[in-house]
Amino acid sequence: MTAPFSWIRPEPWGIHIVPADAWVDPARAVPRALVTHGHADHARGGHGITIATPETLAIMKLRYATAEGAQPVAYGETVSIGGGVTATYLPAGHVLGSSQILFEHAGERVVITGDYKRVPDPTCAPFQVTPCDIFITEATFGLPVFTHPPIGEEIGKLLDARAENPDACVLVGAYALGKAQRVIAELRATGHTDTIWLHGAMEAMCRLYEEHGVALGDLKLVSDATKDDMRGHIVIAPPSALNDRGSRRLPDPITAMASGWMRVRARARQRGVELPLVISDHADWNELTRTIREVNPQETWITHGREQALLRWCELSQRRARALALVGYEDEDD
Ligand SMILES: [Zn+2]
Ligand SMILES: [Zn+2]
C-alpha cells in the first residue's frame, strides 16, 4: 500500500507518472512523453515515444519533425501506459487536437488539463468536464481582472475597421497555431467570404487544419499579392511580423493583434497595436473558477500562470489546493 497519489509527482520540468516512468508535457527530452497539445511550451521534439492525439502528432511532425516513436490516441480512448496506469485523452477546447489527460491508478483519478478554454471554438472539440480526485489546471489568466469578451464583439471590431478603411488593410497579429485559424473560422462564420491574405509563416498550419476538416475558405499568400489586391482586406501574420520589413509591402496597414493580453493596454501600446482584439484560447477567471466548481475535485493543483489568486479563491471556497512550480511554460499561445 503506497501513500495516496504518490504515483503522480510534479517536478520543475514536467509531471512524472512514476509507476509508468512517463512524463506529461516535459520541458526536456525523455524516453516517454504524453503531450497535451502542439504549442511549443508543451510539445518538444526529441522524446523517445510521444503519446498524443493524431492531430497533435501531426502538428509536432510539422513543427519539430518528430515523426518517430509517435503513438496516436483518439479522444475518449484509454491506453495502458504500464505500471498499472491508464491514460484517457479528452478534449480541452484549446486548439486543434488539444487534450486533457485522465490518469487512473489504484482507484485514484487525476486529470491534467494542459491549456483549455470553455467557450465554443469552431476549430476544435469542446472541453469535457470529467470527474476526478485531483484536477491539475492551468491558470494563464488566473486573475479576476481577466475576463474575455464574447469573440463576436471582437470579430465585429475587426470587420468594422476593414469597412471603414477601404483603401487600407487590417493586419492582424495572431499565433500561427490555433489563434490564426480560430480568427479566420470566426470571420467565415459571420459570412465573410473575401480572400484572407496570409503571411508565409501561417500557410502550413492553416493547411494542416484544413486537412483535419477545419474549412478556412479562400486564403492566399501576401507574397503573391500586389498592394492593390490587399486594399480593404484582412491580412494575418505572426505577432513577430507585425512591425517588420515585410509589412511595408502592405497598403497602409492598420495594426491589430488577437490575444488575451490585449486586455492590458500597456501590452497593446508596447507592441504598437492600434486595434487590440481580446481573443484568447485560455480560460479566463470566470471559466477557471466555474470549471473547478463543475469538476469538483478533492484537490486542485494549479500551474502555468498566475497561481496565487486562484489558490486564494480555492481556499476561500473551502477547496484544497496547491500551486505547482513548473518551469519553461511561456505564453506562446495566449
Ligand atoms: Zn501553455
Ligand atoms: Zn497552449
mmCIF file of C-alpha atoms and ligand atoms in Angstrom:
data_model
loop_
_atom_site.group_PDB
_atom_site.id
_atom_site.type_symbol
_atom_site.label_atom_id
_atom_site.label_comp_id
_atom_site.label_asym_id
_atom_site.label_seq_id
_atom_site.Cartn_x
_atom_site.Cartn_y
_atom_site.Cartn_z
ATOM 1 C CA MET A 1 0.000 0.000 0.000
ATOM 2 C CA THR A 2 1.514 3.321 -1.052
ATOM 3 C CA ALA A 3 0.525 6.810 0.034
ATOM 4 C CA PRO A 4 -2.409 8.292 -1.905
ATOM 5 C CA PHE A 5 -1.356 9.975 -5.145
ATOM 6 C CA SER A 6 2.329 9.322 -4.551
ATOM 7 C CA TRP A 7 2.364 7.911 -8.089
ATOM 8 C CA ILE A 8 1.997 11.356 -9.669
ATOM 9 C CA ARG A 9 4.818 13.731 -8.957
ATOM 10 C CA PRO A 10 5.212 17.319 -10.193
ATOM 11 C CA GLU A 11 8.831 18.115 -10.995
ATOM 12 C CA PRO A 12 10.046 21.506 -12.235
ATOM 13 C CA TRP A 13 10.306 20.238 -15.849
ATOM 14 C CA GLY A 14 7.046 18.297 -16.040
ATOM 15 C CA ILE A 15 4.696 15.935 -14.249
ATOM 16 C CA HIS A 16 6.112 12.471 -13.670
ATOM 17 C CA ILE A 17 3.814 9.446 -13.750
ATOM 18 C CA VAL A 18 6.091 7.377 -11.552
ATOM 19 C CA PRO A 19 4.979 3.701 -11.992
ATOM 20 C CA ALA A 20 4.932 4.137 -15.779
ATOM 21 C CA ASP A 21 8.086 6.287 -15.859
ATOM 22 C CA ALA A 22 6.326 8.645 -18.273
ATOM 23 C CA TRP A 23 6.156 12.450 -18.315
ATOM 24 C CA VAL A 24 3.395 14.900 -19.203
ATOM 25 C CA ASP A 25 4.446 17.851 -21.419
ATOM 26 C CA PRO A 26 8.067 17.597 -20.250
ATOM 27 C CA ALA A 27 10.321 20.588 -20.887
ATOM 28 C CA ARG A 28 13.238 18.271 -21.724
ATOM 29 C CA ALA A 29 13.578 15.196 -23.927
ATOM 30 C CA VAL A 30 12.503 11.989 -22.128
ATOM 31 C CA PRO A 31 12.102 8.316 -23.155
ATOM 32 C CA ARG A 32 8.295 8.528 -22.898
ATOM 33 C CA ALA A 33 6.171 11.677 -23.088
ATOM 34 C CA LEU A 34 2.412 12.234 -23.051
ATOM 35 C CA VAL A 35 1.761 15.546 -24.794
ATOM 36 C CA THR A 36 -1.451 17.548 -24.316
ATOM 37 C CA HIS A 37 -1.141 19.799 -27.393
ATOM 38 C CA GLY A 38 1.193 21.204 -30.007
ATOM 39 C CA HIS A 39 2.237 24.594 -28.541
ATOM 40 C CA ALA A 40 5.969 24.886 -28.079
ATOM 41 C CA ASP A 41 5.837 25.150 -24.289
ATOM 42 C CA HIS A 42 4.118 21.736 -24.077
ATOM 43 C CA ALA A 43 5.357 19.848 -27.122
ATOM 44 C CA ARG A 44 9.052 19.434 -27.662
ATOM 45 C CA GLY A 45 10.973 17.305 -30.103
ATOM 46 C CA GLY A 46 13.430 14.579 -29.193
ATOM 47 C CA HIS A 47 11.341 12.262 -26.985
ATOM 48 C CA GLY A 48 11.738 8.505 -27.477
ATOM 49 C CA ILE A 49 7.987 7.840 -27.618
ATOM 50 C CA THR A 50 5.373 10.585 -27.862
ATOM 51 C CA ILE A 51 1.781 9.692 -26.961
ATOM 52 C CA ALA A 52 -0.744 12.281 -28.171
ATOM 53 C CA THR A 53 -3.836 12.757 -30.320
ATOM 54 C CA PRO A 54 -3.341 12.242 -34.076
ATOM 55 C CA GLU A 55 -3.826 15.995 -34.616
ATOM 56 C CA THR A 56 -1.174 16.905 -32.031
ATOM 57 C CA LEU A 57 1.223 14.373 -33.542
ATOM 58 C CA ALA A 58 0.629 15.899 -36.991
ATOM 59 C CA ILE A 59 1.361 19.371 -35.582
ATOM 60 C CA MET A 60 4.526 18.100 -33.882
ATOM 61 C CA LYS A 61 5.659 16.440 -37.091
ATOM 62 C CA LEU A 62 5.209 19.729 -38.935
ATOM 63 C CA ARG A 63 6.874 21.923 -36.294
ATOM 64 C CA TYR A 64 9.549 19.744 -34.744
ATOM 65 C CA ALA A 65 9.978 16.993 -37.348
ATOM 66 C CA THR A 66 9.259 14.346 -34.705
ATOM 67 C CA ALA A 67 7.783 11.511 -36.724
ATOM 68 C CA GLU A 68 9.486 8.685 -34.881
ATOM 69 C CA GLY A 69 8.016 6.985 -31.848
ATOM 70 C CA ALA A 70 4.594 8.563 -32.364
ATOM 71 C CA GLN A 71 1.765 6.752 -30.615
ATOM 72 C CA PRO A 72 -1.655 8.191 -31.524
ATOM 73 C CA VAL A 73 -4.577 8.133 -29.076
ATOM 74 C CA ALA A 74 -8.035 9.326 -30.125
ATOM 75 C CA TYR A 75 -10.352 11.367 -27.884
ATOM 76 C CA GLY A 76 -12.157 9.055 -25.493
ATOM 77 C CA GLU A 77 -9.632 6.265 -25.972
ATOM 78 C CA THR A 78 -7.966 4.716 -22.922
ATOM 79 C CA VAL A 79 -4.466 3.291 -23.195
ATOM 80 C CA SER A 80 -2.404 1.393 -20.677
ATOM 81 C CA ILE A 81 0.959 3.107 -20.168
ATOM 82 C CA GLY A 82 2.500 0.489 -17.840
ATOM 83 C CA GLY A 83 2.858 0.199 -14.072
ATOM 84 C CA GLY A 84 -0.903 -0.278 -13.729
ATOM 85 C CA VAL A 85 -1.640 3.243 -15.003
ATOM 86 C CA THR A 86 -4.140 4.072 -17.768
ATOM 87 C CA ALA A 87 -4.409 7.341 -19.689
ATOM 88 C CA THR A 88 -7.563 8.634 -21.379
ATOM 89 C CA TYR A 89 -7.370 11.584 -23.755
ATOM 90 C CA LEU A 90 -10.276 14.056 -23.550
ATOM 91 C CA PRO A 91 -10.859 17.299 -25.485
ATOM 92 C CA ALA A 92 -9.627 20.551 -23.887
ATOM 93 C CA GLY A 93 -11.145 23.092 -26.320
ATOM 94 C CA HIS A 94 -7.825 24.984 -26.629
ATOM 95 C CA VAL A 95 -6.530 24.315 -30.190
ATOM 96 C CA LEU A 96 -6.866 21.519 -32.770
ATOM 97 C CA GLY A 97 -6.059 18.194 -31.111
ATOM 98 C CA SER A 98 -5.650 19.675 -27.619
ATOM 99 C CA SER A 99 -6.443 17.299 -24.799
ATOM 100 C CA GLN A 100 -6.758 16.861 -21.096
ATOM 101 C CA ILE A 101 -5.371 13.556 -19.887
ATOM 102 C CA LEU A 102 -7.172 11.477 -17.262
ATOM 103 C CA PHE A 103 -4.834 9.139 -15.394
ATOM 104 C CA GLU A 104 -6.202 6.249 -13.343
ATOM 105 C CA HIS A 105 -4.172 4.154 -10.936
ATOM 106 C CA ALA A 106 -5.094 2.179 -7.806
ATOM 107 C CA GLY A 107 -8.633 3.564 -7.835
ATOM 108 C CA GLU A 108 -7.392 7.171 -7.979
ATOM 109 C CA ARG A 109 -8.198 9.611 -10.790
ATOM 110 C CA VAL A 110 -6.092 12.600 -11.811
ATOM 111 C CA VAL A 111 -6.897 14.974 -14.698
ATOM 112 C CA ILE A 112 -4.185 17.172 -16.204
ATOM 113 C CA THR A 113 -5.846 19.864 -18.317
ATOM 114 C CA GLY A 114 -2.955 21.180 -20.379
ATOM 115 C CA ASP A 115 -4.248 24.528 -21.669
ATOM 116 C CA TYR A 116 -8.018 24.898 -22.071
ATOM 117 C CA LYS A 117 -10.983 27.169 -22.564
ATOM 118 C CA ARG A 118 -14.731 26.717 -22.187
ATOM 119 C CA VAL A 119 -16.160 28.969 -24.908
ATOM 120 C CA PRO A 120 -17.055 27.328 -28.243
ATOM 121 C CA ASP A 121 -14.335 27.319 -30.898
ATOM 122 C CA PRO A 122 -15.178 26.210 -34.461
ATOM 123 C CA THR A 123 -11.665 24.795 -34.909
ATOM 124 C CA CYS A 124 -11.612 22.233 -32.093
ATOM 125 C CA ALA A 125 -13.679 19.870 -29.944
ATOM 126 C CA PRO A 126 -15.162 21.377 -26.743
ATOM 127 C CA PHE A 127 -13.722 20.867 -23.242
ATOM 128 C CA GLN A 128 -15.224 17.885 -21.472
ATOM 129 C CA VAL A 129 -15.880 18.146 -17.729
ATOM 130 C CA THR A 130 -14.518 14.945 -16.159
ATOM 131 C CA PRO A 131 -14.902 13.969 -12.505
ATOM 132 C CA CYS A 132 -11.601 13.265 -10.734
ATOM 133 C CA ASP A 133 -9.854 13.324 -7.363
ATOM 134 C CA ILE A 134 -7.044 15.674 -8.344
ATOM 135 C CA PHE A 135 -7.569 18.327 -11.002
ATOM 136 C CA ILE A 136 -4.375 19.913 -12.337
ATOM 137 C CA THR A 137 -5.427 23.157 -14.002
ATOM 138 C CA GLU A 138 -3.577 25.835 -15.933
ATOM 139 C CA ALA A 139 -4.006 29.430 -14.724
ATOM 140 C CA THR A 140 -2.610 31.611 -17.516
ATOM 141 C CA PHE A 141 -5.353 34.209 -16.933
ATOM 142 C CA GLY A 142 -5.848 33.412 -13.256
ATOM 143 C CA LEU A 143 -6.683 36.905 -12.031
ATOM 144 C CA PRO A 144 -10.226 38.299 -11.566
ATOM 145 C CA VAL A 145 -9.336 41.234 -13.862
ATOM 146 C CA PHE A 146 -9.093 38.833 -16.802
ATOM 147 C CA THR A 147 -12.499 38.409 -18.381
ATOM 148 C CA HIS A 148 -12.521 37.744 -22.104
ATOM 149 C CA PRO A 149 -15.351 39.441 -24.046
ATOM 150 C CA PRO A 150 -17.527 37.369 -26.419
ATOM 151 C CA ILE A 151 -15.497 36.692 -29.556
ATOM 152 C CA GLY A 152 -18.338 38.028 -31.737
ATOM 153 C CA GLU A 153 -17.699 41.529 -30.356
ATOM 154 C CA GLU A 154 -14.003 41.393 -31.197
ATOM 155 C CA ILE A 155 -14.585 39.981 -34.696
ATOM 156 C CA GLY A 156 -17.154 42.781 -35.171
ATOM 157 C CA LYS A 157 -14.460 45.393 -34.368
ATOM 158 C CA LEU A 158 -12.171 43.802 -36.935
ATOM 159 C CA LEU A 159 -14.849 43.842 -39.640
ATOM 160 C CA ASP A 160 -15.762 47.457 -38.798
ATOM 161 C CA ALA A 161 -12.126 48.572 -39.098
ATOM 162 C CA ARG A 162 -11.956 46.937 -42.504
ATOM 163 C CA ALA A 163 -15.214 48.510 -43.709
ATOM 164 C CA GLU A 164 -14.163 51.973 -42.518
ATOM 165 C CA ASN A 165 -10.799 51.829 -44.311
ATOM 166 C CA PRO A 166 -11.413 50.519 -47.837
ATOM 167 C CA ASP A 167 -8.016 51.763 -49.094
ATOM 168 C CA ALA A 168 -6.024 50.175 -46.286
ATOM 169 C CA CYS A 169 -5.707 46.637 -44.979
ATOM 170 C CA VAL A 170 -6.120 45.374 -41.448
ATOM 171 C CA LEU A 171 -3.033 43.434 -40.376
ATOM 172 C CA VAL A 172 -3.902 41.018 -37.565
ATOM 173 C CA GLY A 173 -1.121 39.555 -35.432
ATOM 174 C CA ALA A 174 -2.129 36.057 -34.336
ATOM 175 C CA TYR A 175 -0.190 32.987 -33.210
ATOM 176 C CA ALA A 176 0.357 30.545 -36.046
ATOM 177 C CA LEU A 177 -1.069 27.554 -34.170
ATOM 178 C CA GLY A 178 -4.664 27.989 -33.086
ATOM 179 C CA LYS A 179 -5.322 31.708 -32.888
ATOM 180 C CA ALA A 180 -4.883 32.393 -36.608
ATOM 181 C CA GLN A 181 -7.230 29.577 -37.636
ATOM 182 C CA ARG A 182 -9.808 30.487 -34.995
ATOM 183 C CA VAL A 183 -9.911 34.130 -36.135
ATOM 184 C CA ILE A 184 -10.313 33.003 -39.762
ATOM 185 C CA ALA A 185 -13.039 30.449 -38.901
ATOM 186 C CA GLU A 186 -14.928 33.026 -36.812
ATOM 187 C CA LEU A 187 -14.716 35.525 -39.691
ATOM 188 C CA ARG A 188 -16.119 32.858 -42.038
ATOM 189 C CA ALA A 189 -18.940 32.132 -39.573
ATOM 190 C CA THR A 190 -20.115 35.756 -39.951
ATOM 191 C CA GLY A 191 -20.420 35.238 -43.721
ATOM 192 C CA HIS A 192 -17.104 36.926 -44.593
ATOM 193 C CA THR A 193 -16.136 35.108 -47.806
ATOM 194 C CA ASP A 194 -13.449 37.504 -49.142
ATOM 195 C CA THR A 195 -9.884 36.381 -49.656
ATOM 196 C CA ILE A 196 -7.895 36.493 -46.425
ATOM 197 C CA TRP A 197 -4.196 37.126 -47.028
ATOM 198 C CA LEU A 198 -1.654 35.106 -45.082
ATOM 199 C CA HIS A 199 1.931 35.742 -44.087
ATOM 200 C CA GLY A 200 4.003 32.794 -45.346
ATOM 201 C CA ALA A 201 4.623 31.552 -41.781
ATOM 202 C CA MET A 202 0.898 30.752 -41.391
ATOM 203 C CA GLU A 203 0.443 28.713 -44.529
ATOM 204 C CA ALA A 204 1.483 25.214 -43.443
ATOM 205 C CA MET A 205 -0.531 25.247 -40.211
ATOM 206 C CA CYS A 206 -3.658 26.529 -41.986
ATOM 207 C CA ARG A 207 -3.271 23.716 -44.498
ATOM 208 C CA LEU A 208 -2.894 21.184 -41.670
ATOM 209 C CA TYR A 209 -6.135 22.436 -40.078
ATOM 210 C CA GLU A 210 -7.933 22.092 -43.409
ATOM 211 C CA GLU A 211 -6.601 18.543 -43.810
ATOM 212 C CA HIS A 212 -8.175 17.809 -40.420
ATOM 213 C CA GLY A 213 -11.580 19.065 -41.513
ATOM 214 C CA VAL A 214 -11.493 22.735 -40.457
ATOM 215 C CA ALA A 215 -12.622 24.746 -43.516
ATOM 216 C CA LEU A 216 -10.934 28.165 -43.708
ATOM 217 C CA GLY A 217 -12.228 29.459 -47.051
ATOM 218 C CA ASP A 218 -10.250 31.462 -49.612
ATOM 219 C CA LEU A 219 -6.699 32.003 -48.299
ATOM 220 C CA LYS A 220 -3.859 33.464 -50.358
ATOM 221 C CA LEU A 221 -0.272 34.432 -49.632
ATOM 222 C CA VAL A 222 0.842 38.042 -49.167
ATOM 223 C CA SER A 223 3.911 37.208 -51.247
ATOM 224 C CA ASP A 224 1.619 36.574 -54.250
ATOM 225 C CA ALA A 225 -0.292 39.861 -53.860
ATOM 226 C CA THR A 226 0.081 43.402 -55.108
ATOM 227 C CA LYS A 227 -0.673 46.282 -52.744
ATOM 228 C CA ASP A 228 -3.959 46.881 -54.524
ATOM 229 C CA ASP A 229 -5.027 43.244 -54.102
ATOM 230 C CA MET A 230 -4.921 43.692 -50.344
ATOM 231 C CA ARG A 231 -6.744 47.034 -50.034
ATOM 232 C CA GLY A 232 -9.913 46.595 -47.990
ATOM 233 C CA HIS A 233 -8.796 43.118 -46.925
ATOM 234 C CA ILE A 234 -7.682 41.304 -43.806
ATOM 235 C CA VAL A 235 -4.089 40.081 -43.568
ATOM 236 C CA ILE A 236 -2.984 37.602 -40.884
ATOM 237 C CA ALA A 237 0.630 37.421 -39.713
ATOM 238 C CA PRO A 238 2.509 36.099 -36.676
ATOM 239 C CA PRO A 239 2.864 38.717 -33.892
ATOM 240 C CA SER A 240 6.612 38.857 -34.541
ATOM 241 C CA ALA A 241 5.947 40.103 -38.085
ATOM 242 C CA LEU A 242 3.620 42.968 -37.092
ATOM 243 C CA ASN A 243 6.275 45.652 -37.334
ATOM 244 C CA ASP A 244 8.844 44.034 -39.580
ATOM 245 C CA ARG A 245 10.002 44.980 -43.068
ATOM 246 C CA GLY A 246 7.536 42.613 -44.723
ATOM 247 C CA SER A 247 4.633 44.724 -43.545
ATOM 248 C CA ARG A 248 5.910 47.589 -45.731
ATOM 249 C CA ARG A 249 4.567 45.637 -48.685
ATOM 250 C CA LEU A 250 1.087 46.156 -47.312
ATOM 251 C CA PRO A 251 -1.220 49.061 -48.203
ATOM 252 C CA ASP A 252 -1.225 51.378 -45.105
ATOM 253 C CA PRO A 253 -1.861 48.589 -42.626
ATOM 254 C CA ILE A 254 -3.984 49.146 -39.533
ATOM 255 C CA THR A 255 -2.254 47.013 -36.928
ATOM 256 C CA ALA A 256 -4.419 44.658 -34.877
ATOM 257 C CA MET A 257 -3.499 41.856 -32.513
ATOM 258 C CA ALA A 258 -5.615 38.937 -31.269
ATOM 259 C CA SER A 259 -4.541 37.928 -27.767
ATOM 260 C CA GLY A 260 -5.923 37.628 -24.251
ATOM 261 C CA TRP A 261 -3.160 40.030 -23.196
ATOM 262 C CA MET A 262 -4.752 42.808 -25.241
ATOM 263 C CA ARG A 263 -6.900 43.334 -22.129
ATOM 264 C CA VAL A 264 -3.750 45.004 -20.752
ATOM 265 C CA ARG A 265 -3.471 48.359 -22.528
ATOM 266 C CA ALA A 266 0.244 48.718 -21.843
ATOM 267 C CA ARG A 267 0.917 45.477 -23.746
ATOM 268 C CA ALA A 268 -1.011 46.723 -26.775
ATOM 269 C CA ARG A 269 0.831 50.069 -26.690
ATOM 270 C CA GLN A 270 4.191 48.344 -26.287
ATOM 271 C CA ARG A 271 3.593 46.401 -29.499
ATOM 272 C CA GLY A 272 2.278 49.440 -31.366
ATOM 273 C CA VAL A 273 -1.131 47.809 -31.759
ATOM 274 C CA GLU A 274 -3.848 50.211 -32.934
ATOM 275 C CA LEU A 275 -6.712 47.722 -32.734
ATOM 276 C CA PRO A 276 -6.375 45.379 -29.744
ATOM 277 C CA LEU A 277 -8.644 42.320 -30.033
ATOM 278 C CA VAL A 278 -9.142 40.454 -26.758
ATOM 279 C CA ILE A 279 -9.290 36.927 -28.147
ATOM 280 C CA SER A 280 -7.805 34.175 -26.014
ATOM 281 C CA ASP A 281 -7.572 30.398 -26.285
ATOM 282 C CA HIS A 282 -7.236 30.117 -22.495
ATOM 283 C CA ALA A 283 -9.935 30.072 -19.842
ATOM 284 C CA ASP A 284 -10.493 33.475 -18.257
ATOM 285 C CA TRP A 285 -11.006 33.910 -14.495
ATOM 286 C CA ASN A 286 -14.710 33.032 -14.644
ATOM 287 C CA GLU A 287 -14.087 29.951 -16.777
ATOM 288 C CA LEU A 288 -11.328 28.757 -14.425
ATOM 289 C CA THR A 289 -13.455 29.074 -11.285
ATOM 290 C CA ARG A 290 -16.553 27.650 -12.993
ATOM 291 C CA THR A 291 -14.525 24.665 -14.208
ATOM 292 C CA ILE A 292 -13.162 23.912 -10.729
ATOM 293 C CA ARG A 293 -16.715 24.071 -9.355
ATOM 294 C CA GLU A 294 -18.054 21.769 -12.086
ATOM 295 C CA VAL A 295 -15.241 19.215 -11.885
ATOM 296 C CA ASN A 296 -15.451 19.474 -8.086
ATOM 297 C CA PRO A 297 -12.243 17.570 -7.305
ATOM 298 C CA GLN A 298 -10.973 16.699 -3.825
ATOM 299 C CA GLU A 299 -7.884 18.710 -4.594
ATOM 300 C CA THR A 300 -6.867 21.287 -7.233
ATOM 301 C CA TRP A 301 -3.278 21.717 -8.318
ATOM 302 C CA ILE A 302 -2.585 24.990 -10.127
ATOM 303 C CA THR A 303 0.134 25.583 -12.666
ATOM 304 C CA HIS A 304 1.229 27.578 -15.639
ATOM 305 C CA GLY A 305 0.435 31.171 -14.881
ATOM 306 C CA ARG A 306 -0.890 33.266 -12.045
ATOM 307 C CA GLU A 307 -1.294 30.558 -9.419
ATOM 308 C CA GLN A 308 -1.656 32.681 -6.285
ATOM 309 C CA ALA A 309 -5.043 34.322 -6.932
ATOM 310 C CA LEU A 310 -6.669 31.033 -7.897
ATOM 311 C CA LEU A 311 -5.082 29.352 -4.887
ATOM 312 C CA ARG A 312 -6.632 32.031 -2.674
ATOM 313 C CA TRP A 313 -10.023 31.598 -4.376
ATOM 314 C CA CYS A 314 -9.872 27.848 -3.674
ATOM 315 C CA GLU A 315 -9.054 28.499 -0.014
ATOM 316 C CA LEU A 316 -11.930 30.962 0.329
ATOM 317 C CA SER A 317 -14.287 28.393 -1.236
ATOM 318 C CA GLN A 318 -13.057 25.691 1.156
ATOM 319 C CA ARG A 319 -11.321 23.761 -1.586
ATOM 320 C CA ARG A 320 -7.981 22.053 -1.061
ATOM 321 C CA ALA A 321 -5.414 23.418 -3.497
ATOM 322 C CA ARG A 322 -1.696 23.814 -4.088
ATOM 323 C CA ALA A 323 0.428 25.721 -6.570
ATOM 324 C CA LEU A 324 2.962 23.803 -8.641
ATOM 325 C CA ALA A 325 6.223 25.374 -9.669
ATOM 326 C CA LEU A 326 6.741 24.056 -13.181
ATOM 327 C CA VAL A 327 9.276 25.827 -15.344
ATOM 328 C CA GLY A 328 9.502 26.574 -19.018
ATOM 329 C CA TYR A 329 5.839 27.311 -19.726
ATOM 330 C CA GLU A 330 5.594 30.564 -21.645
ATOM 331 C CA ASP A 331 2.610 32.143 -23.280
ATOM 332 C CA GLU A 332 3.291 31.243 -26.890
ATOM 333 C CA ASP A 333 -0.376 30.588 -27.174
ATOM 334 C CA ASP A 334 -2.358 33.256 -25.404
HETATM 335 ZN ZN ZN B 1 0.535 26.572 -22.439
HETATM 336 ZN ZN ZN B 2 -1.321 26.101 -25.426
#
